């Protein structure tokens, strides 16, 4: 194959530990269909979802990842870069546009996606910050605005406030006019304050129910606390949104999510589980918030493409500060 038809990409051919199953390789540049855009990737962000796909966990998610081997040969879920080629029916972007979007196989020098999976990047938002927006931004926006229904004046508790999703959730809840309490460990309290939280709780020193406070909305992104503990600090007509969990390889904590969903119809509190859905309208909202400076991605770790597996190991550990980005 001619060298100009190839690119570097992070190949994913089996499920397992990221440093064992992800490797840099030279592969063919993807071809595009009529409604697709070829993007020269400048940065991609990684999150827990990339770790789950690499490892193939939880097993219940295998139908979407691939049953025995990964469905997608290249890793990666989101990107920012420059449009290099467009299909015949593409109208929303043109060659040379700087764009941000989501799509499989983004941990590579080029990615091909339908034009409905990207939008033009504001000039003053860098590639690294832009790449951090889609996946964690969708989860934060949909948890806070849609499932949580956060409104001005609401008291909102965010567990996991310092991570990829949490760092966006704090800023979005503040932008909606909420009074935000962020839960983090000691080393991340400063970050949660900088993101705009009105109050912080250090989970290594105190319980979330130690303040005698009751919240209108709880966004539970990390920590896997028992439902009854969360319900104790939720107002009787409040809303709990479960975003993340952890646990064994079969379900990774989905048991708690299922219990919450089954219990919800029988109690006044609304107990909801988030399944975030990528979509163009929300991408445009996130971009607009970033352009206005209302939402600032906190990129605290950056890795070059050959070290993508290390980046995915880092986010897999669940101790990230803000977002982790891979530069291409
Ligand atoms: N439902 C959905 O659609 C959806 C979408 C996206 C993500 N998720 C899930 O959401 C979860 C978080 O994702 P993420 O990308 O934000 O992860 P992340 O970047 O690793 O962030 C996790 C954060 O949680 C904090 N944390 C850990 N233990 C905690 C505890 N006991 N109490 C409070 N905070 C704690 C960590 O800070 P410290 O180091 O300070 O502990 C870290 O900053 C994952 O389980 C992911 O799979 C779900």
CSV table of C-alpha atoms and ligand atoms in Angstrom, one decimal:
chain,number,residue,atom,x,y,z
A,1,UNK,CA,0.0,0.0,0.0
A,2,UNK,CA,1.2,3.5,-0.9
A,3,UNK,CA,2.4,5.3,2.3
A,4,UNK,CA,0.1,8.3,1.5
A,5,UNK,CA,-2.9,6.1,1.8
A,6,UNK,CA,-2.1,5.0,5.3
A,7,UNK,CA,-2.3,6.6,8.8
A,8,UNK,CA,-1.3,5.8,12.3
A,9,UNK,CA,-4.1,4.5,14.5
A,10,UNK,CA,-4.7,2.7,17.8
A,11,UNK,CA,-5.7,-0.8,16.9
A,12,UNK,CA,-8.1,-2.8,19.1
A,13,UNK,CA,-8.3,-6.4,18.1
A,14,UNK,CA,-9.1,-8.3,21.4
A,15,UNK,CA,-10.7,-7.5,24.8
A,16,UNK,CA,-8.3,-7.1,27.7
A,17,UNK,CA,-6.1,-4.7,29.7
A,18,UNK,CA,-5.6,-1.5,27.5
A,19,UNK,CA,-1.8,-1.8,27.6
A,20,UNK,CA,-2.1,-5.4,26.3
A,21,UNK,CA,-4.8,-5.0,23.6
A,22,UNK,CA,-4.3,-1.5,22.3
A,23,UNK,CA,-1.3,-0.9,19.9
A,24,UNK,CA,-0.2,1.7,17.5
A,25,UNK,CA,-0.3,0.6,13.8
A,26,UNK,CA,-0.2,1.8,10.3
A,27,UNK,CA,-3.6,1.2,8.7
A,28,UNK,CA,-5.5,2.4,5.6
A,29,UNK,CA,-7.1,5.9,5.7
A,30,UNK,CA,-10.9,5.4,5.8
A,31,UNK,CA,-12.9,6.1,2.7
A,32,UNK,CA,-16.0,8.3,3.0
A,33,UNK,CA,-19.5,7.8,1.8
A,34,UNK,CA,-21.7,10.5,0.2
A,35,UNK,CA,-22.9,11.9,3.5
A,36,UNK,CA,-19.6,11.5,5.3
A,37,UNK,CA,-16.7,13.8,6.3
A,38,UNK,CA,-13.0,12.8,6.6
A,39,UNK,CA,-11.4,14.7,9.5
A,40,UNK,CA,-7.7,15.1,10.1
A,41,UNK,CA,-7.8,14.5,13.8
A,42,UNK,CA,-5.8,16.9,16.0
A,43,UNK,CA,-7.0,15.7,19.4
A,44,UNK,CA,-9.3,13.0,20.9
A,45,UNK,CA,-10.4,12.7,24.5
A,46,UNK,CA,-10.7,9.5,26.4
A,47,UNK,CA,-13.1,8.5,29.2
A,48,UNK,CA,-14.2,5.5,31.2
A,49,UNK,CA,-16.2,4.4,28.2
A,50,UNK,CA,-13.0,3.9,26.2
A,51,UNK,CA,-11.7,1.7,29.1
A,52,UNK,CA,-14.9,-0.3,29.2
A,53,UNK,CA,-14.8,-1.0,25.4
A,54,UNK,CA,-11.1,-1.9,25.5
A,55,UNK,CA,-11.7,-4.4,28.3
A,56,UNK,CA,-15.1,-5.6,27.1
A,57,UNK,CA,-16.7,-4.9,30.4
A,58,UNK,CA,-19.3,-5.2,31.7
A,59,UNK,CA,-20.2,-8.5,30.0
A,60,UNK,CA,-23.8,-7.3,29.6
A,61,UNK,CA,-22.6,-4.6,27.2
A,62,UNK,CA,-20.9,-7.1,24.9
A,63,UNK,CA,-23.7,-7.0,22.3
A,64,UNK,CA,-22.8,-3.4,21.6
A,65,UNK,CA,-19.0,-3.7,21.9
A,66,UNK,CA,-18.8,-7.0,20.0
A,67,UNK,CA,-19.4,-10.4,21.5
A,68,UNK,CA,-16.0,-12.2,21.1
A,69,UNK,CA,-13.9,-9.5,19.4
A,70,UNK,CA,-14.3,-5.7,19.2
A,71,UNK,CA,-16.8,-4.5,16.7
A,72,UNK,CA,-14.5,-1.6,15.7
A,73,UNK,CA,-10.9,-2.3,14.8
A,74,UNK,CA,-9.7,1.2,15.9
A,75,UNK,CA,-10.4,2.6,19.4
A,76,UNK,CA,-11.7,6.1,20.2
A,77,UNK,CA,-15.1,7.9,20.5
A,78,UNK,CA,-14.7,11.6,20.0
A,79,UNK,CA,-12.4,14.1,18.2
A,80,UNK,CA,-11.5,17.6,17.1
A,81,UNK,CA,-9.7,18.3,13.9
A,82,UNK,CA,-9.8,19.8,10.4
A,83,UNK,CA,-12.0,18.6,7.5
A,84,UNK,CA,-9.9,17.0,4.9
A,85,UNK,CA,-12.5,15.7,2.5
A,86,UNK,CA,-16.3,15.7,2.2
A,87,UNK,CA,-18.8,13.4,0.5
A,88,UNK,CA,-21.0,14.6,-2.4
A,89,UNK,CA,-24.1,15.3,-0.4
A,90,UNK,CA,-22.3,17.0,2.6
A,91,UNK,CA,-23.5,20.6,3.1
A,92,UNK,CA,-22.8,21.6,6.7
A,93,UNK,CA,-19.0,21.8,6.5
A,94,UNK,CA,-16.3,22.3,3.9
A,95,UNK,CA,-12.7,21.3,3.5
A,96,UNK,CA,-10.5,23.2,5.9
A,97,UNK,CA,-13.2,23.8,8.6
A,98,UNK,CA,-12.1,23.1,12.2
A,99,UNK,CA,-14.7,20.7,13.7
A,100,UNK,CA,-15.5,18.7,16.8
A,101,UNK,CA,-17.6,15.6,16.9
A,102,UNK,CA,-18.2,12.1,18.0
A,103,UNK,CA,-17.8,8.7,16.3
A,104,UNK,CA,-16.1,5.4,16.5
A,105,UNK,CA,-12.5,4.8,15.5
A,106,UNK,CA,-11.4,8.4,16.5
A,107,UNK,CA,-8.0,7.4,18.0
A,108,UNK,CA,-6.3,7.8,14.7
A,109,UNK,CA,-4.9,10.4,12.4
A,110,UNK,CA,-8.1,10.4,10.4
A,111,UNK,CA,-11.7,9.6,11.2
A,112,UNK,CA,-14.7,9.3,8.9
A,113,UNK,CA,-18.1,10.2,10.3
A,114,UNK,CA,-21.6,11.3,9.0
A,115,UNK,CA,-21.8,15.1,8.8
A,116,UNK,CA,-24.6,14.9,11.5
A,117,UNK,CA,-21.9,13.8,14.0
A,118,UNK,CA,-19.8,17.0,13.9
A,119,UNK,CA,-20.1,20.7,14.1
A,120,UNK,CA,-17.8,23.7,13.5
A,121,UNK,CA,-15.4,24.4,16.3
A,122,UNK,CA,-15.2,28.0,17.6
A,123,UNK,CA,-11.9,29.5,16.7
A,124,UNK,CA,-11.1,30.5,20.3
A,125,UNK,CA,-11.7,27.0,21.7
A,126,UNK,CA,-8.5,24.9,21.1
A,127,UNK,CA,-8.5,21.4,19.6
A,128,UNK,CA,-7.7,19.8,23.0
A,129,UNK,CA,-10.5,21.5,24.8
A,130,UNK,CA,-13.0,20.9,22.0
A,131,UNK,CA,-12.1,17.2,21.8
A,132,UNK,CA,-13.0,17.0,25.5
A,133,UNK,CA,-16.6,18.2,25.0
A,134,UNK,CA,-18.7,15.5,23.3
A,135,UNK,CA,-18.8,12.3,25.3
A,136,UNK,CA,-18.6,13.7,28.9
A,137,UNK,CA,-20.5,16.8,27.9
A,138,UNK,CA,-23.5,14.7,26.6
A,139,UNK,CA,-23.6,12.8,29.9
A,140,UNK,CA,-23.4,16.0,32.0
A,141,UNK,CA,-25.9,18.0,30.0
A,142,UNK,CA,-28.4,15.2,29.8
A,143,UNK,CA,-28.0,14.3,33.5
A,144,UNK,CA,-28.3,17.8,34.8
A,145,UNK,CA,-30.7,19.5,32.4
A,146,UNK,CA,-32.9,16.6,31.0
A,147,UNK,CA,-33.0,13.9,33.7
A,148,UNK,CA,-32.3,16.2,36.7
A,149,UNK,CA,-34.5,19.0,35.4
A,150,UNK,CA,-32.2,21.4,37.3
A,151,UNK,CA,-33.7,24.9,37.6
A,152,UNK,CA,-32.6,28.2,39.1
A,153,UNK,CA,-32.4,28.1,42.9
A,154,UNK,CA,-32.3,24.3,43.1
A,155,UNK,CA,-29.9,22.7,45.6
A,156,UNK,CA,-27.9,20.2,43.6
A,157,UNK,CA,-25.4,17.6,45.0
A,158,UNK,CA,-22.9,16.3,42.5
A,159,UNK,CA,-20.9,13.2,43.5
A,160,UNK,CA,-17.8,12.7,41.4
A,161,UNK,CA,-17.6,16.4,40.7
A,162,UNK,CA,-13.9,16.5,39.8
A,163,UNK,CA,-14.0,13.9,37.0
A,164,UNK,CA,-14.7,14.1,33.3
A,165,UNK,CA,-18.5,14.2,33.6
A,166,UNK,CA,-18.5,15.9,37.0
A,167,UNK,CA,-16.4,18.9,35.9
A,168,UNK,CA,-19.0,19.6,33.2
A,169,UNK,CA,-22.0,18.8,35.4
A,170,UNK,CA,-20.9,21.4,38.0
A,171,UNK,CA,-20.5,24.1,35.4
A,172,UNK,CA,-23.8,23.3,33.7
A,173,UNK,CA,-25.7,23.2,37.0
A,174,UNK,CA,-24.2,26.6,37.9
A,175,UNK,CA,-25.1,28.0,34.5
A,176,UNK,CA,-28.7,26.9,35.1
A,177,UNK,CA,-28.7,28.9,38.4
A,178,UNK,CA,-28.4,26.1,40.9
A,179,UNK,CA,-26.7,26.1,44.3
A,180,UNK,CA,-24.1,23.4,43.8
A,181,UNK,CA,-22.4,21.1,46.3
A,182,UNK,CA,-19.6,19.1,44.8
A,183,UNK,CA,-18.2,15.9,46.3
A,184,UNK,CA,-14.5,15.1,45.7
A,185,UNK,CA,-11.5,13.8,47.5
A,186,UNK,CA,-9.1,16.2,49.3
A,187,UNK,CA,-6.7,16.7,46.3
A,188,UNK,CA,-9.6,17.7,44.1
A,189,UNK,CA,-11.5,20.1,46.3
A,190,UNK,CA,-9.7,23.1,44.8
A,191,UNK,CA,-10.6,22.1,41.3
A,192,UNK,CA,-14.3,21.7,42.2
A,193,UNK,CA,-14.3,25.2,43.8
A,194,UNK,CA,-12.7,26.6,40.6
A,195,UNK,CA,-15.4,25.0,38.5
A,196,UNK,CA,-17.9,27.1,40.4
A,197,UNK,CA,-19.3,24.9,43.1
A,198,UNK,CA,-20.7,26.9,46.1
A,199,UNK,CA,-19.9,24.1,48.6
A,200,UNK,CA,-17.5,21.1,48.6
A,201,UNK,CA,-17.6,17.9,50.6
A,202,UNK,CA,-14.4,15.9,51.0
A,203,UNK,CA,-15.6,12.3,50.9
A,204,UNK,CA,-12.5,11.1,52.5
A,205,UNK,CA,-13.3,13.0,55.7
A,206,UNK,CA,-17.1,13.4,55.9
A,207,UNK,CA,-20.3,11.7,54.8
A,208,UNK,CA,-22.5,13.3,52.2
A,209,UNK,CA,-25.4,13.2,54.8
A,210,UNK,CA,-23.3,14.9,57.5
A,211,UNK,CA,-24.4,18.4,56.6
A,212,UNK,CA,-28.0,18.0,57.5
A,213,UNK,CA,-28.8,19.3,54.0
A,214,UNK,CA,-31.5,18.0,51.7
A,215,UNK,CA,-31.1,18.4,47.9
A,216,UNK,CA,-33.6,19.0,45.1
A,217,UNK,CA,-31.4,17.0,42.7
A,218,UNK,CA,-28.6,14.6,43.2
A,219,UNK,CA,-26.3,13.7,40.2
A,220,UNK,CA,-24.4,10.5,41.2
A,221,UNK,CA,-21.5,10.1,38.9
A,222,UNK,CA,-19.1,8.2,41.1
A,223,UNK,CA,-18.8,6.6,44.4
A,224,UNK,CA,-21.4,3.8,44.2
A,225,UNK,CA,-23.0,4.8,47.5
A,226,UNK,CA,-26.1,2.8,48.6
A,227,UNK,CA,-29.4,4.1,47.3
A,228,UNK,CA,-30.8,4.5,50.9
A,229,UNK,CA,-27.9,6.8,51.8
A,230,UNK,CA,-28.6,9.0,48.7
A,231,UNK,CA,-32.4,9.0,49.3
A,232,UNK,CA,-31.8,10.2,52.9
A,233,UNK,CA,-30.3,13.5,51.6
A,234,UNK,CA,-32.8,13.9,48.7
A,235,UNK,CA,-35.9,15.9,49.3
A,236,UNK,CA,-39.1,13.9,49.4
A,237,UNK,CA,-40.0,15.3,45.9
A,238,UNK,CA,-36.4,15.4,44.7
A,239,UNK,CA,-34.7,13.7,41.7
A,240,UNK,CA,-31.7,11.3,41.8
A,241,UNK,CA,-29.9,10.7,38.5
A,242,UNK,CA,-27.5,7.8,38.5
A,243,UNK,CA,-24.8,8.4,35.9
A,244,UNK,CA,-22.1,5.9,36.9
A,245,UNK,CA,-21.4,2.9,39.0
A,246,UNK,CA,-18.8,0.3,39.7
A,247,UNK,CA,-18.8,-3.3,40.6
A,248,UNK,CA,-18.0,-6.7,39.3
A,249,UNK,CA,-17.3,-7.6,35.7
A,250,UNK,CA,-20.8,-8.9,35.0
A,251,UNK,CA,-22.8,-5.7,35.5
A,252,UNK,CA,-20.3,-3.0,36.9
A,253,UNK,CA,-22.8,-1.7,39.4
A,254,UNK,CA,-25.9,-1.8,37.1
A,255,UNK,CA,-27.7,-3.7,40.0
A,256,UNK,CA,-28.0,-0.4,41.9
A,257,UNK,CA,-29.3,1.3,38.8
A,258,UNK,CA,-31.9,-1.4,38.1
A,259,UNK,CA,-33.1,-1.3,41.8
A,260,UNK,CA,-33.5,2.5,41.5
A,261,UNK,CA,-35.5,2.2,38.3
A,262,UNK,CA,-37.8,-0.5,39.8
A,263,UNK,CA,-38.3,1.4,43.0
A,264,UNK,CA,-39.1,4.8,41.4
A,265,UNK,CA,-42.8,4.3,40.6
A,266,UNK,CA,-43.5,3.4,44.2
A,267,UNK,CA,-41.9,6.4,45.9
A,268,UNK,CA,-42.4,10.2,45.6
A,269,UNK,CA,-38.7,10.8,44.8
A,270,UNK,CA,-37.8,10.4,41.2
A,271,UNK,CA,-35.0,7.8,40.8
A,272,UNK,CA,-33.5,7.8,37.3
A,273,UNK,CA,-30.7,6.2,35.4
A,274,UNK,CA,-28.9,8.1,32.7
A,275,UNK,CA,-28.2,6.4,29.4
A,276,UNK,CA,-26.6,9.3,27.5
A,277,UNK,CA,-27.3,9.7,23.8
A,278,UNK,CA,-25.0,11.5,21.5
A,279,UNK,CA,-26.9,14.0,19.3
A,280,UNK,CA,-26.1,17.0,17.2
A,281,UNK,CA,-28.4,19.5,19.1
A,282,UNK,CA,-26.6,18.7,22.3
A,283,UNK,CA,-23.2,19.0,20.7
A,284,UNK,CA,-24.2,22.4,19.4
A,285,UNK,CA,-25.4,23.4,22.8
A,286,UNK,CA,-22.0,22.3,24.4
A,287,UNK,CA,-20.1,24.2,21.7
A,288,UNK,CA,-22.1,27.3,22.2
A,289,UNK,CA,-21.6,27.1,26.0
A,290,UNK,CA,-17.9,26.7,25.5
A,291,UNK,CA,-17.7,29.6,23.0
A,292,UNK,CA,-19.4,31.8,25.5
A,293,UNK,CA,-17.0,30.7,28.2
A,294,UNK,CA,-19.8,29.3,30.3
A,295,UNK,CA,-18.3,25.8,30.0
A,296,UNK,CA,-14.6,25.4,30.1
A,297,UNK,CA,-13.2,21.9,29.6
A,298,UNK,CA,-10.6,21.2,32.3
A,299,UNK,CA,-7.9,19.2,30.5
A,300,UNK,CA,-5.5,18.0,33.2
A,301,UNK,CA,-3.7,15.2,31.4
A,302,UNK,CA,-2.4,15.0,27.8
A,303,UNK,CA,-0.8,12.0,26.0
A,304,UNK,CA,0.6,11.7,22.5
A,305,UNK,CA,-1.1,9.1,20.2
A,306,UNK,CA,1.4,6.3,20.8
A,307,UNK,CA,0.7,6.5,24.5
A,308,UNK,CA,-3.1,6.3,24.2
A,309,UNK,CA,-3.2,3.0,26.1
A,310,UNK,CA,-1.7,4.7,29.1
A,311,UNK,CA,-4.3,7.5,28.8
A,312,UNK,CA,-7.1,4.9,28.8
A,313,UNK,CA,-5.6,3.0,31.8
A,314,UNK,CA,-5.6,6.4,33.7
A,315,UNK,CA,-9.3,7.1,33.0
A,316,UNK,CA,-10.2,3.4,33.7
A,317,UNK,CA,-8.9,3.9,37.3
A,318,UNK,CA,-11.8,6.3,38.0
A,319,UNK,CA,-9.5,9.0,39.6
A,320,UNK,CA,-9.3,11.5,36.8
A,321,UNK,CA,-9.0,15.2,37.4
A,322,UNK,CA,-11.1,16.8,34.6
A,323,UNK,CA,-10.6,15.4,31.1
A,324,UNK,CA,-7.8,13.4,29.6
A,325,UNK,CA,-6.8,14.2,26.0
A,326,UNK,CA,-4.7,12.4,23.4
A,327,UNK,CA,-3.0,14.6,20.9
A,328,UNK,CA,-2.6,13.4,17.4
B,1,LIG,N1,-24.8,6.6,32.1
B,1,LIG,C1,-24.1,7.2,31.1
B,1,LIG,O1,-24.7,7.4,30.0
B,1,LIG,C2,-22.7,7.5,31.3
B,1,LIG,C3,-22.0,8.4,30.4
B,1,LIG,C4,-20.7,8.8,30.7
B,1,LIG,C5,-20.1,8.2,31.8
B,1,LIG,N2,-20.7,7.4,32.6
B,1,LIG,C6,-20.1,6.8,33.8
B,1,LIG,O2,-19.9,7.9,34.7
B,1,LIG,C7,-18.8,7.5,35.6
B,1,LIG,C8,-17.8,8.6,35.7
B,1,LIG,O3,-17.3,8.9,34.5
B,1,LIG,P1,-16.2,10.1,34.4
B,1,LIG,O4,-15.7,10.0,33.0
B,1,LIG,O5,-16.6,11.3,34.9
B,1,LIG,O6,-15.1,9.4,35.3
B,1,LIG,P2,-13.7,10.1,35.9
B,1,LIG,O7,-13.3,11.2,35.0
B,1,LIG,O8,-12.8,9.0,36.3
B,1,LIG,O9,-14.2,10.8,37.2
B,1,LIG,C9,-14.5,10.1,38.4
B,1,LIG,C10,-14.3,11.2,39.5
B,1,LIG,O10,-15.0,10.6,40.6
B,1,LIG,C11,-14.3,10.9,41.8
B,1,LIG,N3,-14.6,9.9,42.8
B,1,LIG,C12,-14.1,8.6,42.9
B,1,LIG,N4,-14.6,8.0,44.0
B,1,LIG,C13,-15.5,8.9,44.5
B,1,LIG,C14,-16.4,8.9,45.6
B,1,LIG,N5,-16.5,7.9,46.4
B,1,LIG,N6,-17.2,10.0,45.8
B,1,LIG,C15,-17.1,11.1,45.1
B,1,LIG,N7,-16.3,11.2,44.0
B,1,LIG,C16,-15.5,10.1,43.7
B,1,LIG,C17,-12.8,10.9,41.3
B,1,LIG,O11,-12.1,11.8,42.1
B,1,LIG,P3,-11.1,11.4,43.3
B,1,LIG,O12,-9.9,10.9,42.6
B,1,LIG,O13,-11.0,12.7,44.0
B,1,LIG,O14,-11.8,10.3,44.0
B,1,LIG,C18,-12.9,11.4,39.9
B,1,LIG,O15,-12.6,12.7,39.7
B,1,LIG,C19,-18.2,6.2,35.0
B,1,LIG,O16,-18.7,5.1,35.8
B,1,LIG,C20,-18.7,6.2,33.6
B,1,LIG,O17,-18.8,4.9,33.1
B,1,LIG,C21,-22.0,7.0,32.4
